CSV table of C-alpha atoms in Angstrom, one decimal:
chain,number,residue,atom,x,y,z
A,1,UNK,CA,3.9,-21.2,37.0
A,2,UNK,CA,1.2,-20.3,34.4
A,3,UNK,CA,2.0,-18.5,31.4
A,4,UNK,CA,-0.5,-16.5,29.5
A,5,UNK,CA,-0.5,-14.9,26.1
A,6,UNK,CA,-2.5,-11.9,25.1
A,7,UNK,CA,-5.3,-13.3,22.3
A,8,UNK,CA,-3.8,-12.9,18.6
A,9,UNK,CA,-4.7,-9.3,17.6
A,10,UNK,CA,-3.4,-7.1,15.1
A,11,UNK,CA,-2.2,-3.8,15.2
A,12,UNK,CA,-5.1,-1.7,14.6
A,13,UNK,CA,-6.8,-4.0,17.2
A,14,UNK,CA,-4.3,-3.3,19.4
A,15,UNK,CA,-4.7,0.2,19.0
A,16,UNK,CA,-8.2,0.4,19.9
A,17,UNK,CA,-8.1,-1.8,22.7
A,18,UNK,CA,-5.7,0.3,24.4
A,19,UNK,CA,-6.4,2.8,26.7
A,20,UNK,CA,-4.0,5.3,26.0
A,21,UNK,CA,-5.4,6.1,22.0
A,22,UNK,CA,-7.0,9.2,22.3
A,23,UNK,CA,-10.4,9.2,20.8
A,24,UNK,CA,-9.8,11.1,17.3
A,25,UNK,CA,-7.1,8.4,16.9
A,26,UNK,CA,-10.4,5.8,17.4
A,27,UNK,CA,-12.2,7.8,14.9
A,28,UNK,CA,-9.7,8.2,12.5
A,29,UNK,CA,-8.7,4.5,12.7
A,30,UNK,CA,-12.5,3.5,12.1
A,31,UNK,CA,-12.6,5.3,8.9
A,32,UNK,CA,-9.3,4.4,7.6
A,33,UNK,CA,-10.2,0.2,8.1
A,34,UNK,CA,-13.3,1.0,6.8
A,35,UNK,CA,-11.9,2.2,3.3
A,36,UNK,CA,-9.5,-0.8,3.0
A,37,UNK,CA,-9.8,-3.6,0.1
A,38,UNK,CA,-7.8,-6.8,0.0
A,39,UNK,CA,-9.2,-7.5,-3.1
A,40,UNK,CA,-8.1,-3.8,-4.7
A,41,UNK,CA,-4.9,-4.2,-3.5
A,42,UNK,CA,-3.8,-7.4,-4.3
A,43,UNK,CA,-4.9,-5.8,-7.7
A,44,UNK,CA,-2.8,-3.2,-7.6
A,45,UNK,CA,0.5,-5.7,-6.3
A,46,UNK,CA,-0.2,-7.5,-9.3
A,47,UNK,CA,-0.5,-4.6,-11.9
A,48,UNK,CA,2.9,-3.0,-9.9
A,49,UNK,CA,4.5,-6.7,-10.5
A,50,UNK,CA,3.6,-6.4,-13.9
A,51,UNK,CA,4.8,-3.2,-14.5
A,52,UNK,CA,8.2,-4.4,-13.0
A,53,UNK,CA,8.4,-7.0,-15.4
A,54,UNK,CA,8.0,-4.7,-18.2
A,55,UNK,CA,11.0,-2.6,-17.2
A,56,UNK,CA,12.9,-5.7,-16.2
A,57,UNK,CA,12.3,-6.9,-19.8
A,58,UNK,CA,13.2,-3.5,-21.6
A,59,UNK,CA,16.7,-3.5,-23.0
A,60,UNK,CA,19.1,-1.9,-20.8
A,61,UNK,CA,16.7,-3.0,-17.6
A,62,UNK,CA,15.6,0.8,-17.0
A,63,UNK,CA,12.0,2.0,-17.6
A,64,UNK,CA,13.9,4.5,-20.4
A,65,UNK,CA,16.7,3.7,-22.4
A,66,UNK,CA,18.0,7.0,-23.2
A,67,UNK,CA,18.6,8.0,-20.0
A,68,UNK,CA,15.6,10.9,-19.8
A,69,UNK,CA,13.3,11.0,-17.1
A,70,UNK,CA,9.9,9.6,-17.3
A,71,UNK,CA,7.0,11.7,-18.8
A,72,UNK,CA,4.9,13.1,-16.1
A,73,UNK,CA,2.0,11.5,-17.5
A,74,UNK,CA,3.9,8.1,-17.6
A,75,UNK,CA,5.1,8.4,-14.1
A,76,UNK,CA,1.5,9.9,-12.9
A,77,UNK,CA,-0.1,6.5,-14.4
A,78,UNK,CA,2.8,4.2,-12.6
A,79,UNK,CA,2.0,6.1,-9.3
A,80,UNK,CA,-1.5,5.3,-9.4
A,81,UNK,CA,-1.2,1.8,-10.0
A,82,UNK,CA,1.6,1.6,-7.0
A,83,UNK,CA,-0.8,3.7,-4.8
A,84,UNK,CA,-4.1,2.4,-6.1
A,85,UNK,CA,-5.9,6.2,-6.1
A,86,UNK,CA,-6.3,8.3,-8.9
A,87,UNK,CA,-4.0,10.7,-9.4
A,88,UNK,CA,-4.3,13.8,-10.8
């Protein structure tokens, strides 16, 4: 008996090599990989981390210690970081 394994691929490779992904799936695929940035985004991992230590550090543990919700501009600005787009 002979086994064999598919080559290592990932997911989006995976995708495109199949058959059954419509076209527009292909395109849109393509464009999305295209816009992607390791770098960026262990940027933004790192600036959420840090973030996450500030409210760790904060008495009380919560990112407000009076129990009021965020400001929207606060919570805009924490969003972006966490997404890594602006945010308007």
């Amino acid at each position: 008996m002979i086994k064999r394994y598919h080559r290592p691929a990932t997911p989006y490779q995976r995708l495109l090599d199949d058959a059954r992904t419509p076209e527009d799936t292909h395109l849109r695929l393509k464009a999305m990989y295209l816009t992607l940035d390791p770098v960026r985004l262990l940027r933004n991992i790192r600036l959420a981390q840090e973030r996450l230590v500030e409210i760790a550090d904060k008495p009380g543990g919560s990112p407000t210690t009076d129990g009021e919700a965020l400001p929207p501009e606060d919570f805009l600005s924490g969003l972006q970081i966490l997404l890594g787009v602006a945010v308007k």
